[in-house]
Tab-separated table of C-alpha atoms in Angstrom:
chain	number	residue	atom	x	y	z
A	12	MET	CA	-14.396	5.457	12.072
A	13	CYS	CA	-11.321	7.009	10.886
A	14	SER	CA	-10.038	3.610	10.049
A	15	LEU	CA	-12.648	3.008	7.375
A	16	TRP	CA	-10.268	5.671	5.335
A	17	MET	CA	-8.308	2.301	3.996
A	18	LEU	CA	-11.871	0.847	2.501
A	19	VAL	CA	-11.894	3.592	-0.159
A	20	ALA	CA	-8.390	3.860	-0.351
A	21	GLY	CA	-8.354	-0.104	-1.729
A	22	LEU	CA	-10.832	0.336	-4.177
A	23	PHE	CA	-8.241	2.907	-5.518
A	24	PHE	CA	-5.521	1.151	-5.310
A	25	SER	CA	-7.226	-1.927	-6.564
A	26	PHE	CA	-8.002	0.304	-9.672
A	27	MET	CA	-4.540	0.870	-9.763
A	28	GLY	CA	-3.876	-2.672	-9.875
A	29	VAL	CA	-6.255	-2.770	-13.222
A	30	PHE	CA	-3.827	-0.301	-14.616
A	31	VAL	CA	-1.383	-1.902	-13.778
A	32	LYS	CA	-2.014	-5.204	-14.967
A	33	LEU	CA	-2.793	-3.644	-18.748
A	34	GLY	CA	0.346	-1.744	-18.586
A	35	SER	CA	2.548	-4.438	-17.728
A	36	VAL	CA	2.325	-4.699	-21.489
A	37	TYR	CA	3.649	-1.032	-22.369
A	38	PHE	CA	6.438	-0.632	-20.255
A	39	SER	CA	8.488	-2.574	-17.144
A	40	SER	CA	8.225	-2.711	-13.993
A	41	THR	CA	10.196	0.292	-12.790
A	42	GLU	CA	9.333	2.622	-15.118
A	43	LEU	CA	5.395	2.040	-14.150
A	44	VAL	CA	6.905	2.592	-10.682
A	45	PHE	CA	8.430	6.308	-11.880
A	46	TYR	CA	5.349	7.052	-13.843
A	47	ARG	CA	3.376	6.452	-10.795
A	48	SER	CA	5.683	8.732	-8.409
A	49	ILE	CA	5.786	11.536	-11.259
A	50	ILE	CA	2.000	12.025	-12.016
A	51	GLY	CA	1.424	12.013	-8.848
A	52	PHE	CA	4.207	14.413	-7.396
A	53	PHE	CA	2.921	17.048	-10.132
A	54	ILE	CA	-1.315	15.814	-8.052
A	55	ILE	CA	-0.280	16.923	-5.308
A	56	CYS	CA	1.885	19.844	-6.160
A	57	ILE	CA	-1.433	21.087	-8.251
A	58	ILE	CA	-2.465	20.920	-4.819
A	59	VAL	CA	-0.059	22.352	-2.951
A	60	GLY	CA	-0.454	25.596	-5.568
A	61	ILE	CA	-4.357	25.732	-5.327
A	62	LYS	CA	-4.240	25.362	-1.839
A	63	ARG	CA	-1.689	26.841	-0.846
A	64	TYR	CA	-0.545	24.587	1.731
A	65	SER	CA	3.376	25.046	2.655
A	66	ILE	CA	5.146	22.226	2.433
A	67	LEU	CA	7.946	23.068	5.589
A	68	THR	CA	8.730	20.468	8.045
A	69	ALA	CA	10.676	20.660	10.286
A	70	ASN	CA	10.439	16.263	10.554
A	71	TRP	CA	12.490	15.416	7.588
A	72	ARG	CA	14.162	12.322	9.361
A	73	ASN	CA	10.180	10.339	9.676
A	74	HIS	CA	9.345	11.898	6.335
A	75	PHE	CA	12.973	10.135	4.845
A	76	TRP	CA	12.255	6.491	6.210
A	77	ARG	CA	8.626	6.869	5.212
A	78	GLY	CA	9.718	8.320	1.632
A	79	ILE	CA	12.234	5.207	1.183
A	80	SER	CA	11.059	2.192	2.994
A	81	GLY	CA	7.892	2.796	1.087
A	82	VAL	CA	9.439	3.462	-2.115
A	83	LEU	CA	12.109	0.199	-1.736
A	84	SER	CA	8.894	-1.471	-0.488
A	85	LEU	CA	7.063	-1.088	-3.814
A	86	LEU	CA	10.140	-1.489	-6.342
A	87	MET	CA	10.545	-5.216	-4.457
A	88	PHE	CA	7.070	-5.676	-4.754
A	89	PHE	CA	6.978	-4.892	-8.804
A	90	TYR	CA	9.830	-7.349	-8.650
A	91	CYS	CA	8.403	-9.887	-6.941
A	92	ILE	CA	5.473	-10.105	-9.969
A	93	THR	CA	7.681	-10.472	-12.320
A	94	LYS	CA	9.796	-13.383	-10.601
A	95	LEU	CA	6.748	-15.258	-8.588
A	96	PRO	CA	3.673	-16.358	-9.502
A	97	LEU	CA	0.984	-12.883	-8.880
A	98	ALA	CA	-1.108	-15.093	-5.910
A	99	THR	CA	2.823	-15.270	-4.153
A	100	ALA	CA	3.894	-11.915	-4.510
A	101	VAL	CA	0.638	-10.861	-3.612
A	102	THR	CA	0.487	-12.667	-0.590
A	103	LEU	CA	3.612	-11.789	0.060
A	104	SER	CA	3.054	-8.221	0.478
A	105	TYR	CA	0.398	-8.714	2.744
A	106	THR	CA	2.815	-9.896	5.764
A	107	SER	CA	2.868	-6.013	6.445
A	108	PRO	CA	0.503	-6.522	8.713
A	109	LEU	CA	2.264	-9.452	11.030
A	110	PHE	CA	5.406	-7.074	10.960
A	111	LEU	CA	2.740	-4.157	12.667
A	112	THR	CA	1.887	-6.399	15.140
A	113	LEU	CA	5.663	-6.590	16.060
A	114	PHE	CA	5.979	-2.885	16.137
A	115	THR	CA	3.044	-1.761	17.462
A	116	THR	CA	3.849	-3.767	20.622
A	117	ILE	CA	7.643	-3.389	21.045
A	118	ILE	CA	8.067	0.387	19.452
A	119	LEU	CA	5.319	1.365	20.338
A	120	LYS	CA	4.256	-0.686	23.821
A	121	GLU	CA	0.844	-0.638	22.916
A	122	HIS	CA	-1.015	-3.043	24.977
A	123	PHE	CA	-1.670	-6.120	23.434
A	124	ASN	CA	-5.037	-7.295	22.014
A	125	TRP	CA	-5.588	-10.742	21.123
A	126	GLN	CA	-8.169	-10.322	20.598
A	127	LEU	CA	-7.525	-7.895	17.186
A	128	ALA	CA	-4.452	-10.136	16.699
A	129	ALA	CA	-6.634	-13.075	15.954
A	130	ALA	CA	-8.908	-10.490	13.334
A	131	VAL	CA	-5.795	-9.657	11.975
A	132	ALA	CA	-4.472	-13.025	11.537
A	133	VAL	CA	-7.758	-14.259	10.737
A	134	GLY	CA	-8.211	-12.032	7.542
A	135	PHE	CA	-4.126	-12.871	6.508
A	136	PHE	CA	-4.864	-16.839	5.989
A	137	GLY	CA	-8.318	-15.887	4.277
A	138	VAL	CA	-5.756	-13.961	2.075
A	139	ILE	CA	-3.817	-17.367	1.921
A	140	LEU	CA	-6.456	-19.281	0.459
A	141	LEU	CA	-7.824	-16.654	-1.715
A	142	LEU	CA	-4.533	-17.028	-3.190
A	143	ASP	CA	-3.580	-20.244	-3.370
A	144	PRO	CA	-0.165	-19.698	-3.506
A	145	SER	CA	3.044	-22.196	-3.616
A	146	ILE	CA	6.683	-21.113	-3.490
A	147	GLN	CA	8.125	-23.194	-6.200
A	148	LYS	CA	12.463	-24.800	-6.527
A	149	GLY	CA	14.407	-21.939	-6.985
A	150	HIS	CA	11.770	-19.578	-5.775
A	151	TRP	CA	13.608	-18.997	-2.832
A	152	ALA	CA	15.551	-15.927	-3.585
A	153	GLY	CA	12.213	-14.198	-4.555
A	154	GLY	CA	10.459	-15.185	-1.910
A	155	LEU	CA	13.155	-13.052	0.893
A	156	ILE	CA	12.963	-10.424	-1.469
A	157	GLY	CA	8.442	-10.366	-0.927
A	158	LEU	CA	8.924	-10.436	2.865
A	159	ALA	CA	10.830	-7.447	3.226
A	160	SER	CA	8.634	-5.840	0.661
A	161	GLY	CA	6.289	-6.502	3.148
A	162	PHE	CA	8.753	-5.248	6.100
A	163	LEU	CA	8.968	-2.009	4.393
A	164	ALA	CA	5.985	-1.333	3.762
A	165	ALA	CA	5.127	-1.711	7.854
A	166	VAL	CA	8.247	0.525	8.413
A	167	ALA	CA	6.293	3.121	5.930
A	168	TYR	CA	3.037	3.058	7.363
A	169	LEU	CA	4.293	2.596	11.285
A	170	ASN	CA	6.116	6.529	9.952
A	171	ILE	CA	3.170	8.085	8.576
A	172	LYS	CA	1.748	6.724	12.118
A	173	PHE	CA	4.043	8.829	13.366
A	174	LEU	CA	3.849	11.821	11.538
A	175	GLY	CA	0.486	11.689	12.103
A	176	ASP	CA	1.115	11.729	15.350
A	177	LEU	CA	3.285	14.934	15.413
A	178	GLY	CA	0.722	15.794	13.846
A	179	GLU	CA	1.919	16.177	9.720
A	180	PRO	CA	-1.052	16.873	7.059
A	181	ASP	CA	-2.301	14.397	4.720
A	182	TRP	CA	-1.115	15.713	1.979
A	183	ARG	CA	2.193	16.800	3.308
A	184	ILE	CA	2.863	13.400	3.867
A	185	VAL	CA	1.884	11.724	0.479
A	186	PHE	CA	4.362	15.084	-1.189
A	187	TYR	CA	7.357	13.819	0.502
A	188	PHE	CA	6.892	10.357	-0.386
A	189	THR	CA	5.839	11.374	-4.492
A	190	LEU	CA	9.384	13.542	-4.724
A	191	ILE	CA	11.418	11.185	-2.657
A	192	SER	CA	9.913	8.083	-4.937
A	193	THR	CA	10.167	9.992	-8.145
A	194	ILE	CA	13.524	10.562	-6.960
A	195	VAL	CA	14.859	7.581	-6.714
A	196	THR	CA	12.854	5.912	-9.606
A	197	GLY	CA	14.202	8.659	-11.961
A	198	ILE	CA	18.354	8.031	-10.971
A	199	TYR	CA	17.230	4.403	-11.400
A	200	MET	CA	15.633	5.121	-14.596
A	201	ALA	CA	18.727	7.892	-15.940
A	202	PHE	CA	20.669	4.327	-16.758
A	203	ASP	CA	17.874	1.815	-18.001
A	204	THR	CA	15.423	2.495	-21.000
A	205	PHE	CA	12.298	4.131	-21.231
A	206	HIS	CA	9.882	2.355	-23.928
A	207	ALA	CA	7.881	4.185	-26.180
A	208	ILE	CA	4.807	6.195	-24.907
A	209	THR	CA	1.267	6.300	-27.077
A	210	PRO	CA	-2.005	7.983	-26.581
A	211	PHE	CA	-3.499	4.231	-25.306
A	212	ASN	CA	-0.586	4.030	-22.890
A	213	PHE	CA	-0.596	7.240	-21.668
A	214	ILE	CA	-4.098	6.907	-20.520
A	215	LEU	CA	-2.809	3.268	-18.457
A	216	LEU	CA	0.008	5.869	-17.127
A	217	LEU	CA	-2.640	8.920	-15.518
A	218	GLY	CA	-5.010	5.992	-13.874
A	219	ILE	CA	-1.946	4.710	-12.603
A	220	GLY	CA	-1.116	8.421	-11.099
A	221	ILE	CA	-4.412	9.113	-10.727
A	222	THR	CA	-5.383	5.906	-8.373
A	223	SER	CA	-2.241	5.325	-6.247
A	224	THR	CA	-2.673	9.258	-5.858
A	225	LEU	CA	-5.739	9.569	-4.681
A	226	ALA	CA	-4.860	5.491	-2.584
A	227	GLN	CA	-2.149	6.887	-1.142
A	228	LEU	CA	-4.796	10.534	0.607
A	229	ALA	CA	-7.347	7.488	1.937
A	230	LEU	CA	-4.639	5.000	2.737
A	231	THR	CA	-2.187	8.215	4.126
A	232	ARG	CA	-5.593	9.801	6.541
A	233	ALA	CA	-6.010	6.266	7.605
A	234	TYR	CA	-2.809	5.148	8.892
A	235	ARG	CA	-2.559	8.585	10.011
A	236	THR	CA	-5.247	8.576	12.605
A	237	GLY	CA	-6.525	5.446	12.548
A	238	LYS	CA	-5.658	2.200	15.070
A	239	LEU	CA	-2.738	0.704	13.001
A	240	LEU	CA	-4.032	-2.819	13.654
A	241	ILE	CA	-7.757	-1.815	12.843
A	242	VAL	CA	-6.379	-0.459	9.842
A	243	SER	CA	-3.804	-3.291	8.553
A	244	ALA	CA	-6.682	-5.592	8.920
A	245	LEU	CA	-8.747	-3.340	6.426
A	246	ALA	CA	-6.162	-3.237	4.020
A	247	TYR	CA	-7.009	-6.545	2.803
A	248	CYS	CA	-10.055	-5.623	0.814
A	249	THR	CA	-7.715	-4.716	-1.561
A	250	VAL	CA	-7.756	-8.387	-1.959
A	251	LEU	CA	-11.127	-8.488	-1.938
A	252	PHE	CA	-11.637	-6.084	-4.847
A	253	ALA	CA	-8.773	-6.604	-6.726
A	254	CYS	CA	-10.674	-10.529	-6.979
A	255	ILE	CA	-14.004	-8.388	-7.996
A	256	TRP	CA	-12.178	-6.808	-10.604
A	257	GLY	CA	-11.074	-9.690	-12.326
A	258	ILE	CA	-14.264	-12.204	-12.723
A	259	LEU	CA	-15.258	-8.991	-14.000
A	260	ILE	CA	-12.877	-7.973	-16.780
A	261	TRP	CA	-10.512	-10.779	-17.116
A	262	GLY	CA	-13.201	-13.654	-17.017
A	263	GLU	CA	-11.939	-14.913	-13.903
A	264	VAL	CA	-14.001	-17.512	-11.519
A	265	LEU	CA	-12.898	-18.185	-7.977
A	266	SER	CA	-12.263	-21.582	-6.306
A	267	PHE	CA	-14.132	-22.699	-3.322
A	268	LEU	CA	-11.098	-22.213	-1.134
A	269	SER	CA	-10.720	-18.618	-2.688
A	270	LEU	CA	-14.547	-18.528	-1.870
A	271	ILE	CA	-14.309	-19.318	1.947
A	272	GLY	CA	-10.824	-16.836	1.965
A	273	THR	CA	-13.269	-14.396	0.647
A	274	GLY	CA	-15.186	-15.097	3.783
A	275	LEU	CA	-12.008	-15.004	6.633
A	276	ILE	CA	-11.222	-11.671	4.738
A	277	ILE	CA	-14.369	-9.933	5.356
A	278	VAL	CA	-14.657	-11.527	8.861
A	279	GLY	CA	-11.391	-10.334	10.089
A	280	GLY	CA	-12.693	-7.032	9.362
A	281	VAL	CA	-15.355	-7.245	11.004
A	282	LEU	CA	-13.894	-8.890	13.677
A	283	SER	CA	-11.823	-5.634	13.967
A	284	MET	CA	-13.686	-3.194	14.306
A	285	LYS	CA	-16.090	-5.152	16.566
A	286	VAL	CA	-12.947	-5.276	19.019
A	287	SER	CA	-12.339	-1.338	18.711
A	288	MET	CA	-15.203	-0.366	19.160
A	289	THR	CA	-15.930	-2.399	22.168
A	290	SER	CA	-12.351	-1.463	23.218
A	291	HIS	CA	-13.533	2.573	22.789
A	292	ILE	CA	-16.649	2.409	24.138
A	293	SER	CA	-14.819	1.221	27.479
A	294	LYS	CA	-12.481	3.754	27.740
A	295	GLN	CA	-15.312	6.287	27.994
């Protein structure tokens, strides 16, 4: 049941997406990543201070690769949003479960479960139908960057799993991720332009920072304690939540293919949970 934390993460990531879409009118994508990171870092620092948690760790290498792969994936994803149709960029970012399937089989040497892999594939096909993406001529460079974003996201999630196996708590993993992300984007922004912050767009930035931090905490717990392929399948709920907000806030109407895609996403998530529960019972 630990994998269900991904549903919580998906909900908060959808909230973050709403704030990002509203904030993109006032800030560049890199600025949004920077503010997301630094606000999240301050929030996690407050939690660490109040709870008097220790940030000391012996697992610097895994924290480093989780942070670097995570922030690079995020920067690439935001870049793709500016260069490709939104549907295409989002779909490419959801190739990470496919890479995770490969990683868990080769790197973690887990037994390959065809039923579970099929559930992930059904969910991914649902994302394709839901978003109805298309890569136009001249957009192949952006498309490859989008695939790289999905690959690096899978690397980040795999390192979260490693850190969990090493006994690292959720908050410490998020602490070092936000720290590394703030440093990397801060160095970049030192040579870029900062746009003016007003009371209104500051609320948007605060919303991005708070929702993304809560989402990261839930996502970290899901990948740290849950089954990788299950969590990956449930990650598709982010798309479903985002579509709901699109209907309620911007009046977006789903096409027939989008409705089929939504159903496949739900089926993929349900099937993955069923396979996981069956596997767990059989081992008892």
